[in-house]
XYZ file of N, CA and C in Angstrom:
618
model
N 31.815 10.843 -12.079
C 31.804 11.692 -10.811
C 32.854 12.591 -10.915
N 32.531 14.130 -10.250
C 32.917 15.179 -10.801
C 34.312 15.028 -9.946
N 35.800 15.851 -10.461
C 36.614 15.942 -9.775
C 37.088 16.809 -8.799
N 37.051 17.103 -7.523
C 36.862 18.351 -6.704
C 38.070 19.277 -7.514
N 37.722 20.992 -7.804
C 38.746 21.402 -8.303
C 39.889 21.729 -6.959
N 41.076 21.686 -7.726
C 42.000 21.703 -6.937
C 43.161 23.172 -7.541
N 44.063 23.823 -6.440
C 44.472 25.024 -7.428
C 45.423 24.292 -8.264
N 45.979 25.167 -9.303
C 46.927 24.993 -10.637
C 48.077 24.914 -9.650
N 48.394 25.377 -9.028
C 50.023 25.114 -8.169
C 50.075 23.545 -7.436
N 49.005 23.048 -7.355
C 49.061 21.831 -6.445
C 48.751 20.724 -7.559
N 47.968 21.224 -8.963
C 48.077 20.163 -9.638
C 49.264 20.067 -10.086
N 50.346 20.967 -10.528
C 51.612 20.635 -11.055
C 52.292 20.338 -10.165
N 52.481 20.190 -9.044
C 53.066 19.637 -7.691
C 52.722 17.906 -8.076
N 51.512 17.484 -7.930
C 50.756 16.395 -8.632
C 51.133 15.615 -9.480
N 50.878 16.580 -10.622
C 51.874 15.621 -12.386
C 53.138 15.315 -12.053
N 54.196 16.509 -11.301
C 55.508 15.996 -11.060
C 56.237 14.607 -10.095
N 54.890 14.622 -9.160
C 55.338 13.577 -8.644
C 54.994 12.361 -9.313
N 53.768 12.268 -9.881
C 53.063 11.139 -10.634
C 54.056 10.519 -11.891
N 54.755 11.575 -12.424
C 55.871 10.948 -13.409
C 57.284 10.919 -12.745
N 57.120 11.143 -11.581
C 58.349 10.266 -11.193
C 57.923 8.862 -10.481
N 57.443 8.854 -10.129
C 56.219 7.715 -9.679
C 56.234 6.602 -10.458
N 55.952 7.004 -11.910
C 55.720 6.079 -12.737
C 56.999 5.818 -13.804
N 57.917 6.537 -13.173
C 59.324 5.821 -14.053
C 59.652 4.714 -14.040
N 61.199 3.943 -14.658
C 61.319 2.274 -14.834
C 61.628 1.825 -13.459
N 60.980 0.830 -12.858
C 61.244 0.529 -11.322
C 62.594 0.005 -11.087
N 63.997 0.933 -11.710
C 65.019 1.378 -10.772
C 65.008 2.509 -10.093
N 63.787 3.186 -10.893
C 63.965 4.964 -9.602
C 62.955 4.685 -8.595
N 62.020 3.263 -8.865
C 60.994 3.369 -8.137
C 61.517 2.612 -6.894
N 62.707 1.599 -7.126
C 62.739 1.045 -5.507
C 64.079 1.952 -5.070
N 64.364 2.936 -5.253
C 65.764 3.864 -5.085
C 64.647 4.797 -3.921
N 63.357 5.167 -4.496
C 62.513 6.389 -3.986
C 61.235 5.706 -3.314
N 61.245 5.208 -1.858
C 60.217 4.429 -1.855
C 59.450 5.180 -1.198
N 59.325 6.411 -0.747
C 58.626 7.647 -0.052
C 57.646 8.108 -1.220
N 57.959 7.760 -2.748
C 57.100 8.523 -3.711
C 55.539 8.267 -3.230
N 55.177 7.069 -3.393
C 53.652 6.884 -3.335
C 53.109 7.705 -1.675
N 53.909 7.801 -0.891
C 53.069 8.475 0.352
C 53.046 9.590 -0.139
N 54.281 10.338 -0.629
C 54.188 11.456 -0.953
C 52.734 12.225 -2.177
N 52.870 11.363 -2.893
C 51.893 11.842 -4.113
C 49.935 11.540 -3.085
N 50.340 10.471 -2.449
C 49.040 10.355 -1.235
C 48.610 11.781 -0.559
N 49.643 12.322 0.221
C 49.769 13.267 0.955
C 49.116 14.517 0.275
N 49.231 14.647 -0.955
C 49.414 15.870 -2.186
C 47.845 15.712 -1.948
N 47.708 14.779 -2.755
C 46.073 14.323 -3.010
C 44.936 14.471 -1.653
N 45.744 14.102 -0.735
C 44.483 14.377 0.475
C 44.535 15.822 1.021
N 45.672 16.604 1.049
C 45.815 17.828 1.158
C 44.704 18.904 0.470
N 44.686 18.265 -1.368
C 43.719 19.124 -2.354
C 42.779 18.771 -1.899
N 42.489 17.568 -1.639
C 41.093 17.251 -1.062
C 40.190 18.031 0.166
N 41.438 18.224 1.007
C 40.616 18.594 2.289
C 40.397 20.383 1.738
N 41.468 20.620 1.086
C 40.693 22.132 0.691
C 39.210 22.444 -0.173
N 38.666 21.697 -0.606
C 37.833 21.581 -1.225
C 36.321 21.638 -0.103
N 35.539 22.770 -0.216
C 34.361 22.741 0.618
C 33.675 21.528 0.478
N 32.501 21.352 1.353
C 32.045 20.446 1.770
C 30.902 20.246 0.629
N 30.589 21.484 0.196
C 29.378 22.049 -0.872
C 30.045 20.959 -2.355
N 31.324 21.478 -2.493
C 31.749 21.352 -3.782
C 31.575 19.369 -3.462
N 32.158 18.780 -2.580
C 32.143 17.385 -2.508
C 30.667 16.811 -2.989
N 29.686 17.673 -2.049
C 28.218 17.038 -2.167
C 27.348 17.347 -3.773
N 28.285 18.264 -4.543
C 27.536 17.990 -5.750
C 28.264 17.092 -6.574
N 29.788 16.989 -6.201
C 30.332 15.904 -6.973
C 29.762 14.409 -6.903
N 28.874 14.231 -5.416
C 28.302 12.950 -4.948
C 26.845 13.204 -5.843
N 26.525 14.324 -5.776
C 25.115 14.364 -6.607
C 24.836 13.908 -8.098
N 26.149 14.496 -8.574
C 25.769 14.122 -10.013
C 26.120 12.459 -10.284
N 26.539 11.910 -9.414
C 26.525 10.426 -9.590
C 25.330 9.856 -9.544
N 24.750 8.720 -10.868
C 23.802 7.939 -11.556
C 22.973 7.628 -10.835
N 21.961 7.329 -10.040
C 21.503 6.465 -9.126
C 21.475 5.033 -9.296
N 21.759 3.840 -8.230
C 21.618 2.693 -8.751
C 20.691 1.808 -9.801
N 19.705 2.576 -9.330
C 18.064 1.839 -9.342
C 17.855 2.542 -11.245
N 18.861 3.690 -11.590
C 18.220 3.811 -12.813
C 17.971 2.935 -13.983
N 17.229 3.336 -14.562
C 16.776 2.262 -16.140
C 15.955 1.311 -15.345
N 15.675 0.851 -14.209
C 14.935 -0.238 -13.590
C 13.617 0.319 -13.456
N 12.648 -0.507 -14.523
C 11.437 -0.130 -14.615
C 10.515 -0.447 -13.345
N 9.891 0.586 -12.847
C 9.393 0.089 -11.367
C 7.788 -0.610 -11.932
N 7.829 -1.528 -10.847
C 6.675 -2.784 -10.928
C 5.308 -2.150 -11.048
N 4.549 -2.394 -11.768
C 3.052 -2.424 -11.653
C 2.231 -2.851 -10.490
N 2.434 -3.460 -9.838
C 2.001 -4.258 -8.568
C 2.998 -4.525 -7.550
N 2.781 -4.415 -6.368
C 3.634 -4.738 -4.932
C 2.941 -5.982 -4.255
N 3.665 -6.876 -3.754
C 3.488 -7.518 -2.713
C 3.111 -7.045 -1.506
N 2.588 -7.548 -0.736
C 1.968 -6.839 0.642
C 2.322 -7.860 1.816
N 1.632 -7.863 2.451
C 1.714 -8.713 3.861
C 0.816 -9.945 3.553
N 1.424 -11.174 4.849
C 1.080 -12.670 4.560
C -0.271 -12.429 5.030
N -1.326 -12.543 4.522
C -2.280 -13.132 4.598
C -3.057 -14.465 5.975
N -2.308 -15.541 5.662
C -2.650 -16.435 6.354
C -1.823 -17.515 5.731
N -1.908 -18.606 6.738
C -0.829 -19.997 6.131
C -2.270 -20.834 6.541
N -2.828 -21.561 5.449
C -3.288 -22.677 5.501
C -3.125 -24.185 5.814
N -3.776 -24.612 6.894
C -3.375 -26.285 7.335
C -4.672 -27.020 6.602
N -4.244 -28.003 6.360
C -5.373 -29.411 6.035
C -5.197 -29.732 7.049
N -6.710 -30.411 7.807
C -6.655 -30.819 8.838
C -7.828 -32.148 8.518
N -7.096 -33.580 8.793
C -8.647 -34.424 9.206
C -9.368 -34.717 10.012
N -9.458 -33.752 10.560
C -10.771 -33.204 11.596
C -10.866 -32.019 11.964
N -11.873 -31.726 11.310
C -11.803 -29.834 11.572
C -12.630 -29.752 13.179
N -13.427 -30.500 13.871
C -14.266 -30.534 15.114
C -12.841 -30.197 15.803
N -11.655 -31.464 15.755
C -11.078 -31.741 16.385
C -9.558 -30.153 16.242
N -9.381 -29.988 15.128
C -8.505 -28.790 14.984
C -9.187 -27.677 15.539
N -10.180 -27.369 15.738
C -10.837 -26.243 16.160
C -11.186 -26.435 17.414
N -11.141 -27.606 18.476
C -10.940 -27.485 19.771
C -9.600 -27.195 20.134
N -8.612 -27.460 19.529
C -7.301 -27.250 19.732
C -7.091 -26.115 19.845
N -7.413 -25.160 18.843
C -7.148 -23.640 18.840
C -7.903 -22.825 19.167
N -9.072 -23.464 19.556
C -10.050 -22.195 20.470
C -10.229 -22.466 22.152
N -9.919 -23.665 22.142
C -10.132 -24.285 23.756
C -8.909 -24.193 24.378
N -7.885 -24.979 23.731
C -6.690 -25.216 24.248
C -5.677 -23.987 24.390
N -5.197 -23.761 22.872
C -4.377 -22.557 22.432
C -5.144 -21.506 23.073
N -6.401 -21.282 22.861
C -7.095 -19.798 23.358
C -7.344 -18.674 22.122
N -7.317 -19.420 21.375
C -6.939 -18.296 20.068
C -8.605 -17.915 19.667
N -8.890 -17.020 18.867
C -10.591 -16.870 18.885
C -10.585 -17.570 17.093
N -11.551 -17.949 17.293
C -11.918 -19.180 15.913
C -13.009 -18.738 15.259
N -13.234 -18.859 14.072
C -14.389 -18.281 13.065
C -15.299 -19.659 13.208
N -16.598 -19.556 12.505
C -17.630 -20.446 12.352
C -16.602 -21.287 10.948
N -16.962 -22.488 11.162
C -16.787 -23.634 10.121
C -17.721 -22.766 8.078
N -17.019 -22.817 7.203
C -17.333 -21.680 6.048
C -17.331 -22.897 5.008
N -18.906 -23.439 4.642
C -18.455 -24.261 2.960
C -17.750 -22.967 1.901
N -17.230 -23.800 0.809
C -16.980 -22.931 -0.354
C -16.649 -23.768 -1.309
N -17.997 -23.999 -1.339
C -18.230 -25.500 -2.620
C -17.108 -25.225 -3.650
N -17.074 -23.747 -4.498
C -16.158 -23.617 -5.580
C -15.144 -24.197 -5.664
N -14.197 -24.090 -4.218
C -13.220 -24.390 -3.667
C -12.705 -26.064 -3.340
N -14.076 -26.412 -3.029
C -14.124 -28.082 -2.566
C -13.455 -27.854 -0.745
N -13.595 -26.823 -0.299
C -13.119 -26.996 1.147
C -14.192 -26.769 2.403
N -13.860 -26.750 3.374
C -14.662 -26.571 4.215
C -13.459 -25.325 4.762
N -13.725 -24.249 5.839
C -12.729 -23.526 6.242
C -13.208 -22.751 7.520
N -12.141 -22.745 8.440
C -12.002 -22.075 9.299
C -11.001 -20.722 9.728
N -10.981 -19.905 10.252
C -9.990 -19.013 10.194
C -9.761 -18.713 11.995
N -8.333 -18.652 12.052
C -7.533 -18.750 13.644
C -7.169 -17.435 13.400
N -7.588 -16.812 14.551
C -6.828 -15.304 14.654
C -5.988 -14.949 15.224
N -4.761 -14.663 14.833
C -3.510 -14.572 15.464
C -3.274 -13.145 15.814
N -2.080 -12.660 16.164
C -1.875 -11.250 16.053
C -1.161 -10.687 15.055
N -0.695 -11.291 14.083
C 0.023 -10.583 13.297
C -0.675 -10.835 11.734
N -1.341 -12.759 11.876
C -1.616 -12.849 10.969
C -2.686 -13.944 11.010
N -3.441 -14.971 10.153
C -4.291 -15.787 10.395
C -3.885 -17.425 9.888
N -4.359 -18.336 10.528
C -4.765 -19.634 9.951
C -5.682 -19.873 9.330
N -5.494 -20.989 8.579
C -6.830 -20.759 7.756
C -7.103 -22.689 7.674
N -7.496 -23.370 8.618
C -8.034 -24.630 8.517
C -9.100 -25.578 7.496
N -8.270 -26.222 6.912
C -9.109 -26.666 5.579
C -9.544 -28.056 5.722
N -10.753 -28.512 5.302
C -11.218 -29.598 5.441
C -12.179 -30.141 4.007
N -11.725 -31.580 3.080
C -12.492 -31.900 2.354
C -13.846 -31.362 2.073
N -14.348 -31.165 1.036
C -15.842 -30.586 0.435
C -16.179 -31.320 -0.479
N -16.989 -32.453 -0.602
C -17.229 -32.536 -1.705
C -16.065 -33.669 -2.676
N -16.284 -34.948 -3.704
C -15.360 -35.845 -3.614
C -14.420 -35.239 -4.312
N -14.321 -33.963 -5.152
C -12.943 -33.268 -6.165
C -12.855 -32.979 -5.595
N -12.285 -32.591 -4.028
C -11.713 -31.841 -3.350
C -10.081 -32.038 -3.093
N -9.506 -30.577 -3.397
C -8.142 -30.701 -3.536
C -7.583 -31.014 -1.996
N -8.210 -30.701 -1.376
C -7.709 -31.344 -0.133
C -7.870 -32.915 0.392
N -8.683 -33.597 -0.155
C -8.991 -34.887 -0.101
C -7.719 -35.396 -0.728
N -6.908 -34.941 -1.967
C -5.715 -35.472 -2.535
C -4.706 -35.401 -1.188
N -4.872 -34.308 -1.009
C -3.512 -33.807 0.189
C -3.428 -34.467 1.300
N -4.486 -34.865 1.777
C -5.009 -35.713 3.090
C -4.864 -37.389 2.478
N -4.798 -37.975 1.649
C -4.012 -39.228 1.168
C -2.925 -39.127 1.194
N -2.311 -38.209 1.228
C -0.989 -38.370 1.007
C -0.270 -38.078 2.770
N -1.156 -37.278 3.203
C -0.514 -36.946 4.492
C -1.966 -36.841 5.564
N -1.680 -38.112 5.919
C -2.777 -38.590 6.792
C -3.258 -37.658 8.159
N -1.820 -36.926 8.645
C -2.345 -36.372 9.674
C -2.809 -34.728 9.618
N -2.614 -34.394 8.008
C -2.743 -33.079 7.560
C -1.525 -32.798 7.768
N -1.601 -31.138 7.441
C -0.394 -30.183 7.273
C -0.245 -29.098 6.676
N 0.901 -28.247 6.461
C 0.592 -26.748 5.648
C 0.039 -27.286 4.651
N -0.286 -26.664 4.166
C -1.029 -26.734 2.802
C -0.754 -25.587 1.731
N -0.607 -24.886 1.911
C -0.413 -23.397 1.237
C 0.047 -21.991 2.171
N 0.391 -21.099 1.756
C 0.706 -20.008 2.257
C -0.532 -18.669 1.364
N -0.693 -17.563 1.854
C -1.249 -16.676 0.851
C -0.699 -15.121 1.323
N -0.510 -14.750 0.116
C 0.090 -13.231 0.510
C -0.747 -12.056 -0.486
N -0.724 -11.103 0.060
C -1.473 -9.899 -0.473
C -0.823 -9.236 -1.306
N -1.489 -8.746 -2.568
C -1.031 -8.080 -3.457
C -2.209 -6.717 -3.850
N -1.432 -5.727 -4.410
C -2.276 -4.708 -4.565
C -3.143 -5.099 -5.950
N -2.715 -4.883 -6.814
C -3.726 -5.540 -7.890
C -3.355 -7.020 -8.761
N -3.906 -7.945 -8.439
C -4.083 -9.104 -8.707
C -3.573 -9.483 -10.053
N -4.773 -8.783 -10.600
C -4.363 -9.199 -12.396
C -2.902 -8.685 -12.711
N -2.412 -7.528 -12.622
C -1.160 -6.808 -12.615
C -0.241 -7.865 -12.082
N -0.655 -8.785 -11.137
C 0.818 -9.536 -10.725
C 0.692 -10.933 -11.465
N -0.697 -11.430 -11.852
C -0.803 -12.797 -12.657
C -0.313 -12.345 -14.157
N -0.476 -10.979 -15.041
C 0.341 -10.751 -15.744
C 1.882 -10.497 -15.709
N 2.113 -10.192 -14.953
C 3.576 -10.104 -15.043
C 4.600 -11.346 -14.458
N 3.432 -12.064 -13.655
C 4.534 -13.349 -12.894
C 4.078 -14.572 -14.441
N 3.136 -14.340 -15.139
C 2.882 -15.003 -16.486
C 4.233 -14.815 -17.324
N 4.466 -13.810 -17.298
C 5.702 -13.328 -18.370
C 6.797 -13.704 -17.822
N 7.293 -14.157 -16.819
C 8.143 -14.651 -16.475
C 8.306 -15.935 -15.632
N 7.261 -16.721 -16.549
C 7.102 -18.097 -16.889
C 6.751 -19.048 -15.414
N 6.080 -18.424 -14.506
C 5.703 -18.877 -13.336
C 3.848 -19.261 -13.876
N 3.533 -20.269 -13.531
C 2.169 -20.787 -13.761
C 1.653 -20.709 -12.466
N -0.131 -20.773 -13.284
C -1.062 -20.683 -12.420
C -1.507 -21.666 -12.232
N -2.221 -22.039 -11.097
C -3.634 -23.349 -11.198
C -4.708 -22.953 -11.648
N -4.891 -21.986 -12.164
C -6.108 -21.892 -13.103
C -6.182 -20.410 -14.001
N -6.852 -20.495 -14.699
C -7.429 -19.528 -16.023
C -7.356 -17.943 -15.429
N -7.779 -17.990 -14.625
C -8.308 -16.537 -14.249
C -8.597 -16.612 -12.588
N -8.591 -15.403 -12.213
C -9.161 -15.832 -10.302
C -10.111 -15.809 -9.763
N -10.311 -16.393 -8.977
C -11.700 -16.510 -8.397
C -11.722 -15.899 -6.727
N -13.299 -16.020 -6.300
C -13.297 -15.171 -5.021
C -12.944 -16.183 -4.237
N -12.257 -15.876 -3.002
C -11.885 -16.717 -2.301
C -12.833 -16.470 -1.084
N -12.421 -16.807 0.314
C -12.775 -17.375 1.583
C -13.103 -15.662 2.005
N -12.436 -14.527 1.465
C -12.188 -13.512 2.212
C -13.239 -12.761 1.109
N -13.847 -13.258 0.147
C -15.030 -12.711 -1.023
C -14.244 -11.696 -1.960
N -12.643 -11.822 -1.661
C -11.718 -11.288 -2.907
C -10.964 -12.181 -3.782
N -10.561 -11.655 -4.709
C -9.804 -12.398 -5.568
C -8.800 -12.923 -5.628
N -8.593 -14.384 -6.026
C -7.368 -15.371 -5.374
C -6.886 -15.793 -6.625
N -5.582 -16.313 -6.697
C -4.755 -16.723 -7.682
C -3.849 -17.571 -7.014
N -3.740 -18.953 -7.316
C -2.644 -20.178 -7.069
C -1.658 -20.150 -7.735
N -0.566 -20.146 -7.471
C 1.071 -20.298 -7.964
C 1.175 -21.627 -8.259
N 1.792 -22.348 -9.018
C 2.156 -23.661 -9.180
C 3.410 -24.178 -8.242
N 3.329 -24.757 -7.435
C 4.612 -24.820 -6.210
C 5.675 -25.428 -7.351
N 5.433 -26.036 -8.207
C 7.371 -26.497 -8.724
C 8.065 -24.782 -8.972
N 7.358 -23.840 -9.004
C 8.088 -22.745 -9.569
C 7.884 -21.925 -8.528
N 7.754 -22.121 -7.145
C 7.503 -21.748 -6.406
C 8.676 -22.268 -5.445
N 9.349 -22.929 -5.264
C 10.214 -23.798 -4.372
C 9.463 -24.706 -3.399
N 8.603 -25.323 -4.144
C 7.712 -26.440 -3.645
C 6.811 -26.077 -2.888
N 6.674 -24.621 -2.599
C 5.393 -23.936 -2.028
C 4.084 -23.521 -2.883
N 3.109 -24.302 -2.344
C 1.519 -23.596 -3.319
C 1.411 -22.367 -2.246
N 1.210 -21.482 -3.369
C 1.559 -20.059 -2.813
C 0.384 -19.523 -3.368
N -0.953 -18.330 -2.344
C -2.119 -18.026 -2.906
C -1.819 -16.370 -2.763
N -2.503 -15.817 -4.001
C -1.899 -14.406 -3.901
C -3.292 -14.014 -4.145
N -3.689 -12.982 -2.693
C -4.764 -12.591 -2.669
C -4.792 -11.196 -2.854
N -5.836 -10.410 -3.578
C -6.361 -8.628 -3.632
C -6.273 -8.256 -2.585
N -5.706 -7.413 -1.747
C -5.863 -6.899 -0.760
C -6.517 -5.652 -0.827
């Protein structure tokens, strides 16, 4: 920090008062107004400095983020919340006919072992998931959760390859070696829930 300039006469006064202030304790207890006097002189000196001088002093201070490298990728908005359902027809009726939402057709995704239906909301989407095939990961989830429940959240990233490389370097495990194409026709990657506070996180390139 740059110390604002004070007149030489004012500096001399401050120095004299400071010398008195830091004398041995007996003097300190006899002159209890000394600290107040020093403070008044210092404030008077600062008040004589122009706003431009103070601004220049502030501007020379190093920024807090100096030396922190900028990330090569950025986290975006919440794309959807996925819900595993034991009965896709019943779940579709709930969101479309009872709650009045716009609901997509059921789409099979054999490479992921699921059927999907998307429920459009104002600020995001719900993805309804139902098992497809014997090796479906949703089948195992529903065996433990008979009534269904939240399966994962999906967050967008601007560069999925950069995100994966960075997260692996930070010891975040992924559920596959490489990204796969998801329900929206874009590359996706799932992060291990044990490394994400118990939540299965899907990253999707925006």
